[in-house]
Amino acid sequence: MKPRREIRCLFVRAVIVGGILAAAASVSAAPSAPEGVEGVDAAWAKAVKANDLEAVMACYAPDAVAWLPDMPEARGEKAIREAYRGLFSANTIQDAAWSDAHYQTVGSRSVGWGRFVLTLTPKATGKSIALPGRFVVVAEKRNGRWVYVVDHASGEPAPAAAPATPKP
């Protein structure tokens, strides 16, 4: 009887220790990075806030297309690089933030849409400005990593003018 009781005690101890270790691991585990295009958006924001052209380019597939506010279509790595080179040469990016963002990932494709505010300081004036806009992005998982294949951002239109009131 004694060996059976010792085995039971060892089993109970192992279960308790295992539970404690599992609980500690789940508490101390760092939150996982977002998947899909949400993760690409996070990497892009970090890159533009660092004004790091190479880190921005790492967010795009070589055959991606970008429609950026007030810029012509940028199709492919060379054109997208030139668009961002122009942005960074004329401005210092201070912040990039999203609101009303929605993300959906299915298999190796991911889409996102919402609103953004890009805060930058034009080097010519030194005065910070906020550029609000809307976005739709599509990413694909290629060679084990997520990259933009479509990046469509547009400036937020000015509010509609109030209708004129008729004069009596």
PDB file of C-alpha atoms in Angstrom:
ATOM      1  CA  MET A   1       0.000   0.000   0.000  1.00  0.00           C
ATOM      2  CA  LYS A   2       2.771   2.396   0.814  1.00  0.00           C
ATOM      3  CA  PRO A   3       4.279   2.548  -2.743  1.00  0.00           C
ATOM      4  CA  ARG A   4       0.827   3.197  -4.237  1.00  0.00           C
ATOM      5  CA  ARG A   5       0.261   6.107  -1.845  1.00  0.00           C
ATOM      6  CA  GLU A   6       3.686   7.568  -2.678  1.00  0.00           C
ATOM      7  CA  ILE A   7       2.933   7.322  -6.408  1.00  0.00           C
ATOM      8  CA  ARG A   8      -0.386   9.086  -5.863  1.00  0.00           C
ATOM      9  CA  CYS A   9       1.337  11.849  -3.846  1.00  0.00           C
ATOM     10  CA  LEU A  10       3.984  12.283  -6.562  1.00  0.00           C
ATOM     11  CA  PHE A  11       1.246  12.469  -9.203  1.00  0.00           C
ATOM     12  CA  VAL A  12      -0.688  15.105  -7.235  1.00  0.00           C
ATOM     13  CA  ARG A  13       2.493  17.123  -6.685  1.00  0.00           C
ATOM     14  CA  ALA A  14       3.344  16.922 -10.388  1.00  0.00           C
ATOM     15  CA  VAL A  15      -0.145  18.130 -11.332  1.00  0.00           C
ATOM     16  CA  ILE A  16       0.078  21.029  -8.865  1.00  0.00           C
ATOM     17  CA  VAL A  17       3.581  22.048  -9.991  1.00  0.00           C
ATOM     18  CA  GLY A  18       2.530  21.730 -13.649  1.00  0.00           C
ATOM     19  CA  GLY A  19      -0.501  23.945 -13.015  1.00  0.00           C
ATOM     20  CA  ILE A  20       1.596  26.563 -11.260  1.00  0.00           C
ATOM     21  CA  LEU A  21       4.157  26.585 -14.092  1.00  0.00           C
ATOM     22  CA  ALA A  22       1.433  26.831 -16.745  1.00  0.00           C
ATOM     23  CA  ALA A  23      -0.227  29.727 -14.895  1.00  0.00           C
ATOM     24  CA  ALA A  24       3.099  31.527 -14.498  1.00  0.00           C
ATOM     25  CA  ALA A  25       3.904  31.052 -18.179  1.00  0.00           C
ATOM     26  CA  SER A  26       0.561  32.466 -19.279  1.00  0.00           C
ATOM     27  CA  VAL A  27       0.923  35.502 -17.009  1.00  0.00           C
ATOM     28  CA  SER A  28       4.499  36.260 -18.032  1.00  0.00           C
ATOM     29  CA  ALA A  29       4.079  35.545 -21.744  1.00  0.00           C
ATOM     30  CA  ALA A  30       4.380  38.648 -23.882  1.00  0.00           C
ATOM     31  CA  PRO A  31       1.337  39.414 -25.995  1.00  0.00           C
ATOM     32  CA  SER A  32       1.724  38.013 -29.478  1.00  0.00           C
ATOM     33  CA  ALA A  33       2.252  40.328 -32.413  1.00  0.00           C
ATOM     34  CA  PRO A  34      -0.855  40.948 -34.488  1.00  0.00           C
ATOM     35  CA  GLU A  35      -1.281  38.691 -37.510  1.00  0.00           C
ATOM     36  CA  GLY A  36      -2.087  39.631 -41.066  1.00  0.00           C
ATOM     37  CA  VAL A  37      -2.388  43.170 -42.285  1.00  0.00           C
ATOM     38  CA  GLU A  38      -2.835  44.433 -38.714  1.00  0.00           C
ATOM     39  CA  GLY A  39       0.755  43.373 -38.042  1.00  0.00           C
ATOM     40  CA  VAL A  40       1.928  45.024 -41.259  1.00  0.00           C
ATOM     41  CA  ASP A  41       0.147  48.233 -40.209  1.00  0.00           C
ATOM     42  CA  ALA A  42       1.965  48.117 -36.847  1.00  0.00           C
ATOM     43  CA  ALA A  43       5.337  47.601 -38.557  1.00  0.00           C
ATOM     44  CA  TRP A  44       4.568  50.383 -41.058  1.00  0.00           C
ATOM     45  CA  ALA A  45       3.650  52.826 -38.250  1.00  0.00           C
ATOM     46  CA  LYS A  46       6.879  52.044 -36.414  1.00  0.00           C
ATOM     47  CA  ALA A  47       8.863  52.503 -39.634  1.00  0.00           C
ATOM     48  CA  VAL A  48       7.320  55.836 -40.659  1.00  0.00           C
ATOM     49  CA  LYS A  49       7.635  57.246 -37.136  1.00  0.00           C
ATOM     50  CA  ALA A  50      11.335  56.373 -37.366  1.00  0.00           C
ATOM     51  CA  ASN A  51      11.422  57.946 -40.865  1.00  0.00           C
ATOM     52  CA  ASP A  52      13.102  54.693 -41.948  1.00  0.00           C
ATOM     53  CA  LEU A  53      12.686  54.142 -45.691  1.00  0.00           C
ATOM     54  CA  GLU A  54      14.098  50.594 -45.662  1.00  0.00           C
ATOM     55  CA  ALA A  55      11.787  49.505 -42.835  1.00  0.00           C
ATOM     56  CA  VAL A  56       8.816  50.989 -44.718  1.00  0.00           C
ATOM     57  CA  MET A  57       9.817  49.124 -47.866  1.00  0.00           C
ATOM     58  CA  ALA A  58      10.010  45.856 -45.907  1.00  0.00           C
ATOM     59  CA  CYS A  59       6.234  46.216 -45.427  1.00  0.00           C
ATOM     60  CA  TYR A  60       5.547  45.997 -49.170  1.00  0.00           C
ATOM     61  CA  ALA A  61       5.630  43.131 -51.652  1.00  0.00           C
ATOM     62  CA  PRO A  62       7.884  43.869 -54.660  1.00  0.00           C
ATOM     63  CA  ASP A  63       4.806  43.932 -56.914  1.00  0.00           C
ATOM     64  CA  ALA A  64       2.582  45.958 -54.574  1.00  0.00           C
ATOM     65  CA  VAL A  65       0.552  48.967 -55.638  1.00  0.00           C
ATOM     66  CA  ALA A  66       0.134  52.070 -53.475  1.00  0.00           C
ATOM     67  CA  TRP A  67      -2.333  54.893 -53.949  1.00  0.00           C
ATOM     68  CA  LEU A  68      -1.173  57.444 -51.413  1.00  0.00           C
ATOM     69  CA  PRO A  69      -2.874  60.797 -50.726  1.00  0.00           C
ATOM     70  CA  ASP A  70      -2.111  63.508 -53.284  1.00  0.00           C
ATOM     71  CA  MET A  71       0.347  61.271 -55.159  1.00  0.00           C
ATOM     72  CA  PRO A  72       0.161  59.395 -58.442  1.00  0.00           C
ATOM     73  CA  GLU A  73      -0.189  55.622 -58.394  1.00  0.00           C
ATOM     74  CA  ALA A  74       2.990  53.883 -57.245  1.00  0.00           C
ATOM     75  CA  ARG A  75       3.177  50.406 -58.767  1.00  0.00           C
ATOM     76  CA  GLY A  76       6.088  48.181 -57.772  1.00  0.00           C
ATOM     77  CA  GLU A  77       9.006  48.516 -55.412  1.00  0.00           C
ATOM     78  CA  LYS A  78      10.832  51.285 -57.322  1.00  0.00           C
ATOM     79  CA  ALA A  79       7.789  53.582 -57.570  1.00  0.00           C
ATOM     80  CA  ILE A  80       6.739  52.998 -53.940  1.00  0.00           C
ATOM     81  CA  ARG A  81      10.298  53.703 -52.776  1.00  0.00           C
ATOM     82  CA  GLU A  82      10.333  56.992 -54.705  1.00  0.00           C
ATOM     83  CA  ALA A  83       6.967  58.022 -53.215  1.00  0.00           C
ATOM     84  CA  TYR A  84       8.236  57.486 -49.679  1.00  0.00           C
ATOM     85  CA  ARG A  85      11.630  59.004 -50.461  1.00  0.00           C
ATOM     86  CA  GLY A  86       9.783  62.173 -51.511  1.00  0.00           C
ATOM     87  CA  LEU A  87       7.606  62.089 -48.385  1.00  0.00           C
ATOM     88  CA  PHE A  88      10.604  61.685 -46.068  1.00  0.00           C
ATOM     89  CA  SER A  89      12.775  64.241 -47.862  1.00  0.00           C
ATOM     90  CA  ALA A  90      10.095  66.932 -47.501  1.00  0.00           C
ATOM     91  CA  ASN A  91       8.756  65.975 -44.046  1.00  0.00           C
ATOM     92  CA  THR A  92       9.562  64.465 -40.693  1.00  0.00           C
ATOM     93  CA  ILE A  93       6.846  62.040 -39.625  1.00  0.00           C
ATOM     94  CA  GLN A  94       5.868  62.503 -35.987  1.00  0.00           C
ATOM     95  CA  ASP A  95       3.042  60.001 -35.596  1.00  0.00           C
ATOM     96  CA  ALA A  96       0.721  57.607 -37.405  1.00  0.00           C
ATOM     97  CA  ALA A  97      -2.488  56.537 -35.692  1.00  0.00           C
ATOM     98  CA  TRP A  98      -5.563  54.542 -36.700  1.00  0.00           C
ATOM     99  CA  SER A  99      -9.184  54.768 -35.629  1.00  0.00           C
ATOM    100  CA  ASP A 100     -12.259  52.782 -36.551  1.00  0.00           C
ATOM    101  CA  ALA A 101      -9.889  50.113 -37.914  1.00  0.00           C
ATOM    102  CA  HIS A 102     -11.233  46.713 -38.941  1.00  0.00           C
ATOM    103  CA  TYR A 103      -9.184  43.666 -39.903  1.00  0.00           C
ATOM    104  CA  GLN A 104     -10.070  40.289 -41.404  1.00  0.00           C
ATOM    105  CA  THR A 105      -7.665  37.499 -42.213  1.00  0.00           C
ATOM    106  CA  VAL A 106      -8.519  34.320 -44.093  1.00  0.00           C
ATOM    107  CA  GLY A 107      -5.710  31.957 -44.987  1.00  0.00           C
ATOM    108  CA  SER A 108      -2.850  33.849 -46.596  1.00  0.00           C
ATOM    109  CA  ARG A 109      -4.891  36.990 -47.374  1.00  0.00           C
ATOM    110  CA  SER A 110      -5.765  39.794 -45.004  1.00  0.00           C
ATOM    111  CA  VAL A 111      -7.673  43.066 -45.411  1.00  0.00           C
ATOM    112  CA  GLY A 112      -7.981  46.160 -43.277  1.00  0.00           C
ATOM    113  CA  TRP A 113      -9.862  49.434 -43.479  1.00  0.00           C
ATOM    114  CA  GLY A 114     -10.576  52.471 -41.345  1.00  0.00           C
ATOM    115  CA  ARG A 115      -9.328  55.973 -40.690  1.00  0.00           C
ATOM    116  CA  PHE A 116      -5.876  57.355 -39.967  1.00  0.00           C
ATOM    117  CA  VAL A 117      -4.145  60.532 -38.911  1.00  0.00           C
ATOM    118  CA  LEU A 118      -0.593  61.116 -40.063  1.00  0.00           C
ATOM    119  CA  THR A 119       1.155  63.870 -38.120  1.00  0.00           C
ATOM    120  CA  LEU A 120       4.159  65.358 -39.848  1.00  0.00           C
ATOM    121  CA  THR A 121       6.343  68.403 -39.867  1.00  0.00           C
ATOM    122  CA  PRO A 122       7.174  69.836 -43.288  1.00  0.00           C
ATOM    123  CA  LYS A 123      10.880  70.672 -43.335  1.00  0.00           C
ATOM    124  CA  ALA A 124      10.128  73.897 -45.229  1.00  0.00           C
ATOM    125  CA  THR A 125       7.922  75.366 -42.488  1.00  0.00           C
ATOM    126  CA  GLY A 126       8.792  73.481 -39.300  1.00  0.00           C
ATOM    127  CA  LYS A 127       5.111  73.572 -38.286  1.00  0.00           C
ATOM    128  CA  SER A 128       3.450  70.248 -37.499  1.00  0.00           C
ATOM    129  CA  ILE A 129       0.255  69.355 -39.302  1.00  0.00           C
ATOM    130  CA  ALA A 130      -2.198  66.502 -38.971  1.00  0.00           C
ATOM    131  CA  LEU A 131      -3.415  64.810 -42.142  1.00  0.00           C
ATOM    132  CA  PRO A 132      -6.575  62.774 -41.559  1.00  0.00           C
ATOM    133  CA  GLY A 133      -7.653  60.179 -44.058  1.00  0.00           C
ATOM    134  CA  ARG A 134      -9.199  56.827 -44.865  1.00  0.00           C
ATOM    135  CA  PHE A 135      -7.495  53.589 -45.858  1.00  0.00           C
ATOM    136  CA  VAL A 136      -8.024  50.149 -47.324  1.00  0.00           C
ATOM    137  CA  VAL A 137      -5.107  47.715 -47.328  1.00  0.00           C
ATOM    138  CA  VAL A 138      -4.621  44.156 -48.515  1.00  0.00           C
ATOM    139  CA  ALA A 139      -1.759  41.933 -47.393  1.00  0.00           C
ATOM    140  CA  GLU A 140      -0.585  38.472 -48.351  1.00  0.00           C
ATOM    141  CA  LYS A 141       1.590  36.034 -46.494  1.00  0.00           C
ATOM    142  CA  ARG A 142       4.596  35.476 -48.723  1.00  0.00           C
ATOM    143  CA  ASN A 143       7.611  33.392 -47.792  1.00  0.00           C
ATOM    144  CA  GLY A 144       6.379  33.224 -44.207  1.00  0.00           C
ATOM    145  CA  ARG A 145       5.798  36.952 -43.666  1.00  0.00           C
ATOM    146  CA  TRP A 146       2.941  39.364 -44.241  1.00  0.00           C
ATOM    147  CA  VAL A 147       3.387  42.220 -46.740  1.00  0.00           C
ATOM    148  CA  TYR A 148       1.143  44.815 -48.330  1.00  0.00           C
ATOM    149  CA  VAL A 149       0.049  44.054 -51.876  1.00  0.00           C
ATOM    150  CA  VAL A 150      -2.429  46.967 -52.021  1.00  0.00           C
ATOM    151  CA  ASP A 151      -2.232  50.173 -49.991  1.00  0.00           C
ATOM    152  CA  HIS A 152      -4.954  52.690 -50.748  1.00  0.00           C
ATOM    153  CA  ALA A 153      -5.052  55.806 -48.585  1.00  0.00           C
ATOM    154  CA  SER A 154      -6.969  58.981 -49.301  1.00  0.00           C
ATOM    155  CA  GLY A 155      -7.223  62.282 -47.523  1.00  0.00           C
ATOM    156  CA  GLU A 156     -10.336  62.960 -45.486  1.00  0.00           C
ATOM    157  CA  PRO A 157     -12.597  65.221 -47.544  1.00  0.00           C
ATOM    158  CA  ALA A 158     -13.597  68.566 -46.104  1.00  0.00           C
ATOM    159  CA  PRO A 159     -17.001  68.583 -44.428  1.00  0.00           C
ATOM    160  CA  ALA A 160     -19.879  69.433 -46.713  1.00  0.00           C
ATOM    161  CA  ALA A 161     -20.857  73.082 -46.653  1.00  0.00           C
ATOM    162  CA  ALA A 162     -24.070  73.856 -44.846  1.00  0.00           C
ATOM    163  CA  PRO A 163     -26.949  74.456 -47.244  1.00  0.00           C
ATOM    164  CA  ALA A 164     -27.676  78.100 -47.827  1.00  0.00           C
ATOM    165  CA  THR A 165     -30.732  79.372 -46.051  1.00  0.00           C
ATOM    166  CA  PRO A 166     -33.250  81.069 -48.306  1.00  0.00           C
ATOM    167  CA  LYS A 167     -33.782  84.778 -47.740  1.00  0.00           C
ATOM    168  CA  PRO A 168     -37.318  85.787 -46.826  1.00  0.00           C
TER     169      PRO A 168
END
